[in-house]
């Protein structure tokens, strides 16, 4: 089967504008353009679009999706199995949040008592599952299951104030990084502030901090295209700049 933009948009449930945008950014090119100038999509493009929409549903950014699909190690069957596992995890997360809402309603109506810790369990679990979906495999391969599981336990044990602080720190790291990047100096005051904020942010997840591990994470931001895409989305080169700043901050290369 072959499809025009109009036909493919209808069966996929997305707009023709989205398909044209995917073509423009190179994440989904048509198989060919016919003599009338219409984009024509074949089976390979349909399958690729399915993967794109699966990843989008899981909250993965387009640049990251493109990097995954274009990786030489990409395996369609393996990817589909991973999609299934992650979607099941998302289903469990939604059920957990629904349960949390039900308990909150009951607590508000005076039927049960609910601790402050319970009020945020669903949100912290979502953070864990999002991290596992995006980066879990790489983190576990690099640092082991024990370290990854310990990090997840730290998240579960966060107070409301700690949970708010870790999210605030993440935003401050990015804002400081992008401002520092414009100076072009990874050894500068702003870049070193970004590296220190990044350390503070990591310490909310790690049992203990080490300069070697910090430098290792920084290198992973450059080695893995998904991490690179996260930092480079606004400013290409920001991931490498952060790595260089952290190398200087830790004194390790």
mmCIF file of C-alpha atoms in Angstrom:
data_model
loop_
_atom_site.group_PDB
_atom_site.id
_atom_site.type_symbol
_atom_site.label_atom_id
_atom_site.label_comp_id
_atom_site.label_asym_id
_atom_site.label_seq_id
_atom_site.Cartn_x
_atom_site.Cartn_y
_atom_site.Cartn_z
ATOM 1 C CA UNK A 1 0.000 0.000 0.000
ATOM 2 C CA UNK A 2 1.051 3.561 -0.729
ATOM 3 C CA UNK A 3 -0.412 6.672 0.812
ATOM 4 C CA UNK A 4 -0.531 10.377 0.096
ATOM 5 C CA UNK A 5 -0.162 12.853 2.959
ATOM 6 C CA UNK A 6 -3.949 13.132 3.204
ATOM 7 C CA UNK A 7 -4.537 9.375 3.372
ATOM 8 C CA UNK A 8 -1.716 8.681 5.812
ATOM 9 C CA UNK A 9 -2.824 11.501 8.107
ATOM 10 C CA UNK A 10 -6.326 10.009 8.232
ATOM 11 C CA UNK A 11 -5.272 6.460 9.108
ATOM 12 C CA UNK A 12 -2.662 7.676 11.630
ATOM 13 C CA UNK A 13 -4.967 10.203 13.285
ATOM 14 C CA UNK A 14 -2.566 13.125 12.884
ATOM 15 C CA UNK A 15 -2.685 16.290 10.816
ATOM 16 C CA UNK A 16 -1.219 16.723 7.339
ATOM 17 C CA UNK A 17 0.719 19.652 8.789
ATOM 18 C CA UNK A 18 2.426 17.268 11.233
ATOM 19 C CA UNK A 19 3.476 14.944 8.416
ATOM 20 C CA UNK A 20 4.877 17.849 6.422
ATOM 21 C CA UNK A 21 6.769 19.035 9.499
ATOM 22 C CA UNK A 22 8.209 15.545 10.015
ATOM 23 C CA UNK A 23 9.420 15.682 6.427
ATOM 24 C CA UNK A 24 10.991 19.123 6.950
ATOM 25 C CA UNK A 25 12.990 18.040 10.004
ATOM 26 C CA UNK A 26 13.977 14.743 8.410
ATOM 27 C CA UNK A 27 12.419 12.376 10.909
ATOM 28 C CA UNK A 28 9.955 10.958 8.355
ATOM 29 C CA UNK A 29 10.693 11.493 4.680
ATOM 30 C CA UNK A 30 8.272 10.202 2.008
ATOM 31 C CA UNK A 31 9.354 7.236 -0.094
ATOM 32 C CA UNK A 32 9.094 9.435 -3.156
ATOM 33 C CA UNK A 33 7.399 12.475 -4.648
ATOM 34 C CA UNK A 34 5.215 11.695 -7.670
ATOM 35 C CA UNK A 35 4.997 13.615 -10.931
ATOM 36 C CA UNK A 36 2.209 15.786 -9.515
ATOM 37 C CA UNK A 37 4.379 16.832 -6.575
ATOM 38 C CA UNK A 38 2.557 14.723 -3.973
ATOM 39 C CA UNK A 39 4.488 13.030 -1.179
ATOM 40 C CA UNK A 40 4.022 9.254 -1.343
ATOM 41 C CA UNK A 41 4.575 7.021 1.691
ATOM 42 C CA UNK A 42 5.159 3.257 1.567
ATOM 43 C CA UNK A 43 5.179 0.452 4.139
ATOM 44 C CA UNK A 44 8.579 1.377 5.574
ATOM 45 C CA UNK A 45 7.396 4.935 6.217
ATOM 46 C CA UNK A 46 4.148 3.687 7.801
ATOM 47 C CA UNK A 47 6.139 1.469 10.180
ATOM 48 C CA UNK A 48 8.520 4.319 11.014
ATOM 49 C CA UNK A 49 5.586 6.651 11.724
ATOM 50 C CA UNK A 50 4.127 4.058 14.084
ATOM 51 C CA UNK A 51 7.381 4.036 16.069
ATOM 52 C CA UNK A 52 7.474 7.843 16.104
ATOM 53 C CA UNK A 53 3.960 8.021 17.526
ATOM 54 C CA UNK A 54 4.729 5.324 20.110
ATOM 55 C CA UNK A 55 7.758 7.286 21.315
ATOM 56 C CA UNK A 56 5.784 10.560 21.280
ATOM 57 C CA UNK A 57 3.107 8.934 23.432
ATOM 58 C CA UNK A 58 5.851 8.062 25.898
ATOM 59 C CA UNK A 59 6.980 11.706 25.999
ATOM 60 C CA UNK A 60 10.207 11.335 24.018
ATOM 61 C CA UNK A 61 11.287 14.480 22.133
ATOM 62 C CA UNK A 62 11.472 14.397 18.334
ATOM 63 C CA UNK A 63 15.238 14.885 18.208
ATOM 64 C CA UNK A 64 15.689 11.946 20.543
ATOM 65 C CA UNK A 65 13.305 9.810 18.489
ATOM 66 C CA UNK A 66 15.212 10.612 15.319
ATOM 67 C CA UNK A 67 18.496 9.628 16.961
ATOM 68 C CA UNK A 68 17.016 6.332 18.177
ATOM 69 C CA UNK A 69 15.499 5.390 14.815
ATOM 70 C CA UNK A 70 18.661 6.252 12.905
ATOM 71 C CA UNK A 71 20.970 4.377 15.254
ATOM 72 C CA UNK A 72 22.712 1.412 13.527
ATOM 73 C CA UNK A 73 21.670 -0.771 16.461
ATOM 74 C CA UNK A 74 17.935 -0.010 16.099
ATOM 75 C CA UNK A 75 15.898 -3.244 16.164
ATOM 76 C CA UNK A 76 12.213 -2.975 15.209
ATOM 77 C CA UNK A 77 11.025 -6.099 17.063
ATOM 78 C CA UNK A 78 12.985 -5.199 20.170
ATOM 79 C CA UNK A 79 11.627 -1.639 20.000
ATOM 80 C CA UNK A 80 8.035 -2.876 19.773
ATOM 81 C CA UNK A 81 8.521 -5.089 22.822
ATOM 82 C CA UNK A 82 9.998 -2.134 24.709
ATOM 83 C CA UNK A 83 7.037 0.033 23.622
ATOM 84 C CA UNK A 84 4.677 -2.567 25.058
ATOM 85 C CA UNK A 85 6.505 -2.717 28.394
ATOM 86 C CA UNK A 86 6.606 1.057 28.714
ATOM 87 C CA UNK A 87 2.943 1.467 27.774
ATOM 88 C CA UNK A 88 2.007 -1.118 30.403
ATOM 89 C CA UNK A 89 4.038 0.922 32.870
ATOM 90 C CA UNK A 90 2.185 4.047 31.788
ATOM 91 C CA UNK A 91 -1.125 2.226 32.266
ATOM 92 C CA UNK A 92 -0.089 1.279 35.810
ATOM 93 C CA UNK A 93 0.938 4.871 36.463
ATOM 94 C CA UNK A 94 -2.450 6.198 35.318
ATOM 95 C CA UNK A 95 -4.214 3.652 37.502
ATOM 96 C CA UNK A 96 -2.031 4.732 40.430
ATOM 97 C CA UNK A 97 -2.877 8.405 39.869
ATOM 98 C CA UNK A 98 -6.595 7.592 39.594
ATOM 99 C CA UNK A 99 -6.339 5.718 42.898
ATOM 100 C CA UNK A 100 -4.529 8.723 44.382
ATOM 101 C CA UNK A 101 -7.328 11.042 43.240
ATOM 102 C CA UNK A 102 -9.971 8.662 44.679
ATOM 103 C CA UNK A 103 -8.163 8.598 48.040
ATOM 104 C CA UNK A 104 -7.827 12.385 48.022
ATOM 105 C CA UNK A 105 -11.568 12.773 47.404
ATOM 106 C CA UNK A 106 -12.319 10.352 50.246
ATOM 107 C CA UNK A 107 -9.895 12.198 52.543
ATOM 108 C CA UNK A 108 -11.410 15.576 51.630
ATOM 109 C CA UNK A 109 -14.885 14.245 52.413
ATOM 110 C CA UNK A 110 -13.641 12.971 55.765
ATOM 111 C CA UNK A 111 -14.008 9.259 54.990
ATOM 112 C CA UNK A 112 -10.299 8.420 55.428
ATOM 113 C CA UNK A 113 -7.085 10.071 56.564
ATOM 114 C CA UNK A 114 -4.288 10.617 54.045
ATOM 115 C CA UNK A 115 -0.701 11.504 54.926
ATOM 116 C CA UNK A 116 1.197 14.176 52.998
ATOM 117 C CA UNK A 117 3.576 11.423 51.853
ATOM 118 C CA UNK A 118 0.692 9.509 50.269
ATOM 119 C CA UNK A 119 -0.489 12.598 48.395
ATOM 120 C CA UNK A 120 2.687 12.672 46.308
ATOM 121 C CA UNK A 121 3.414 8.961 45.861
ATOM 122 C CA UNK A 122 1.883 8.860 42.392
ATOM 123 C CA UNK A 123 3.899 11.821 41.139
ATOM 124 C CA UNK A 124 7.186 10.471 42.487
ATOM 125 C CA UNK A 125 6.483 7.088 40.921
ATOM 126 C CA UNK A 126 5.862 8.823 37.607
ATOM 127 C CA UNK A 127 9.263 10.520 37.859
ATOM 128 C CA UNK A 128 10.897 7.130 38.476
ATOM 129 C CA UNK A 129 9.105 5.499 35.569
ATOM 130 C CA UNK A 130 9.854 8.380 33.203
ATOM 131 C CA UNK A 131 13.541 8.188 34.106
ATOM 132 C CA UNK A 132 13.555 4.418 33.647
ATOM 133 C CA UNK A 133 11.805 4.674 30.280
ATOM 134 C CA UNK A 134 14.179 7.290 28.910
ATOM 135 C CA UNK A 135 17.512 6.453 30.517
ATOM 136 C CA UNK A 136 17.150 3.337 32.653
ATOM 137 C CA UNK A 137 18.889 0.907 30.323
ATOM 138 C CA UNK A 138 21.997 3.057 29.885
ATOM 139 C CA UNK A 139 22.221 3.988 33.567
ATOM 140 C CA UNK A 140 21.885 0.356 34.670
ATOM 141 C CA UNK A 141 24.514 -0.785 32.166
ATOM 142 C CA UNK A 142 26.945 1.903 33.315
ATOM 143 C CA UNK A 143 26.342 1.924 37.084
ATOM 144 C CA UNK A 144 24.543 -1.360 37.783
ATOM 145 C CA UNK A 145 21.095 -2.340 39.068
ATOM 146 C CA UNK A 146 22.008 -1.722 42.709
ATOM 147 C CA UNK A 147 22.837 1.941 42.138
ATOM 148 C CA UNK A 148 19.763 2.472 39.932
ATOM 149 C CA UNK A 149 17.436 0.827 42.464
ATOM 150 C CA UNK A 150 18.952 2.846 45.311
ATOM 151 C CA UNK A 151 18.338 6.036 43.331
ATOM 152 C CA UNK A 152 14.686 5.070 42.822
ATOM 153 C CA UNK A 153 14.313 4.429 46.543
ATOM 154 C CA UNK A 154 15.693 7.906 47.296
ATOM 155 C CA UNK A 155 13.047 9.408 45.018
ATOM 156 C CA UNK A 156 10.289 7.436 46.759
ATOM 157 C CA UNK A 157 11.480 8.728 50.116
ATOM 158 C CA UNK A 158 11.497 12.395 49.093
ATOM 159 C CA UNK A 159 9.410 14.827 51.078
ATOM 160 C CA UNK A 160 7.164 17.302 49.284
ATOM 161 C CA UNK A 161 9.791 20.006 49.796
ATOM 162 C CA UNK A 162 12.579 17.809 48.405
ATOM 163 C CA UNK A 163 10.464 16.856 45.405
ATOM 164 C CA UNK A 164 9.805 20.533 44.651
ATOM 165 C CA UNK A 165 13.481 21.378 45.140
ATOM 166 C CA UNK A 166 14.758 18.705 42.741
ATOM 167 C CA UNK A 167 12.434 20.003 40.019
ATOM 168 C CA UNK A 168 13.482 23.598 40.725
ATOM 169 C CA UNK A 169 17.153 22.622 40.556
ATOM 170 C CA UNK A 170 16.678 20.884 37.216
ATOM 171 C CA UNK A 171 15.233 24.056 35.733
ATOM 172 C CA UNK A 172 17.988 26.203 37.268
ATOM 173 C CA UNK A 173 20.679 23.900 35.875
ATOM 174 C CA UNK A 174 19.274 24.324 32.367
ATOM 175 C CA UNK A 175 18.770 28.072 32.627
ATOM 176 C CA UNK A 176 22.288 28.617 33.979
ATOM 177 C CA UNK A 177 23.786 26.256 31.409
ATOM 178 C CA UNK A 178 22.191 28.038 28.456
ATOM 179 C CA UNK A 179 23.294 31.437 29.767
ATOM 180 C CA UNK A 180 26.822 30.148 30.386
ATOM 181 C CA UNK A 181 26.968 28.532 26.944
ATOM 182 C CA UNK A 182 26.666 31.941 25.325
ATOM 183 C CA UNK A 183 29.896 33.009 27.055
ATOM 184 C CA UNK A 184 31.756 30.186 25.351
ATOM 185 C CA UNK A 185 33.859 29.566 28.473
ATOM 186 C CA UNK A 186 33.297 26.254 30.330
ATOM 187 C CA UNK A 187 35.764 27.401 32.994
ATOM 188 C CA UNK A 188 33.886 30.652 33.581
ATOM 189 C CA UNK A 189 31.908 31.543 36.686
ATOM 190 C CA UNK A 190 28.515 30.820 35.152
ATOM 191 C CA UNK A 191 29.568 27.488 33.666
ATOM 192 C CA UNK A 192 31.054 26.381 36.978
ATOM 193 C CA UNK A 193 27.859 27.441 38.722
ATOM 194 C CA UNK A 194 25.928 25.226 36.293
ATOM 195 C CA UNK A 195 28.268 22.323 37.110
ATOM 196 C CA UNK A 196 27.759 22.858 40.852
ATOM 197 C CA UNK A 197 23.986 23.053 40.471
ATOM 198 C CA UNK A 198 24.157 19.855 38.445
ATOM 199 C CA UNK A 199 26.033 18.210 41.343
ATOM 200 C CA UNK A 200 23.361 19.361 43.797
ATOM 201 C CA UNK A 201 20.653 17.969 41.510
ATOM 202 C CA UNK A 202 22.419 14.595 41.182
ATOM 203 C CA UNK A 203 22.776 14.291 44.948
ATOM 204 C CA UNK A 204 18.998 14.059 45.273
ATOM 205 C CA UNK A 205 19.211 10.809 43.286
ATOM 206 C CA UNK A 206 22.530 9.306 44.389
ATOM 207 C CA UNK A 207 23.336 7.608 47.690
ATOM 208 C CA UNK A 208 26.787 9.216 47.638
ATOM 209 C CA UNK A 209 28.595 11.654 45.376
ATOM 210 C CA UNK A 210 31.950 11.120 43.680
ATOM 211 C CA UNK A 211 33.785 13.320 41.206
ATOM 212 C CA UNK A 212 34.519 10.276 39.026
ATOM 213 C CA UNK A 213 30.839 9.357 38.746
ATOM 214 C CA UNK A 214 29.895 12.985 38.068
ATOM 215 C CA UNK A 215 32.426 13.162 35.230
ATOM 216 C CA UNK A 216 31.147 9.814 33.930
ATOM 217 C CA UNK A 217 27.595 11.121 33.735
ATOM 218 C CA UNK A 218 28.840 14.222 31.908
ATOM 219 C CA UNK A 219 30.584 12.064 29.309
ATOM 220 C CA UNK A 220 27.435 9.970 28.888
ATOM 221 C CA UNK A 221 25.550 13.155 27.971
ATOM 222 C CA UNK A 222 27.779 13.391 24.905
ATOM 223 C CA UNK A 223 28.107 9.682 24.099
ATOM 224 C CA UNK A 224 24.382 8.900 24.138
ATOM 225 C CA UNK A 225 22.334 10.751 21.477
ATOM 226 C CA UNK A 226 19.213 10.873 23.656
ATOM 227 C CA UNK A 227 20.994 12.713 26.464
ATOM 228 C CA UNK A 228 22.677 14.955 23.907
ATOM 229 C CA UNK A 229 19.340 15.773 22.290
ATOM 230 C CA UNK A 230 17.865 16.782 25.672
ATOM 231 C CA UNK A 231 20.531 19.424 26.333
ATOM 232 C CA UNK A 232 21.053 20.407 22.681
ATOM 233 C CA UNK A 233 17.354 20.964 21.948
ATOM 234 C CA UNK A 234 17.574 24.702 22.612
ATOM 235 C CA UNK A 235 21.266 25.254 21.901
ATOM 236 C CA UNK A 236 23.249 22.715 19.842
ATOM 237 C CA UNK A 237 26.525 22.000 21.593
ATOM 238 C CA UNK A 238 25.163 22.581 25.105
ATOM 239 C CA UNK A 239 25.688 18.929 26.136
ATOM 240 C CA UNK A 240 29.381 19.036 25.220
ATOM 241 C CA UNK A 241 29.729 22.409 26.941
ATOM 242 C CA UNK A 242 28.196 21.004 30.148
ATOM 243 C CA UNK A 243 30.539 18.019 29.963
ATOM 244 C CA UNK A 244 33.550 20.300 29.613
ATOM 245 C CA UNK A 245 32.359 22.452 32.531
ATOM 246 C CA UNK A 246 31.880 19.371 34.730
ATOM 247 C CA UNK A 247 35.305 18.008 33.746
ATOM 248 C CA UNK A 248 36.832 21.300 34.907
ATOM 249 C CA UNK A 249 34.644 21.336 38.045
ATOM 250 C CA UNK A 250 35.664 17.789 39.038
ATOM 251 C CA UNK A 251 39.231 17.985 37.741
ATOM 252 C CA UNK A 252 38.667 14.695 35.900
ATOM 253 C CA UNK A 253 38.799 14.049 32.155
#
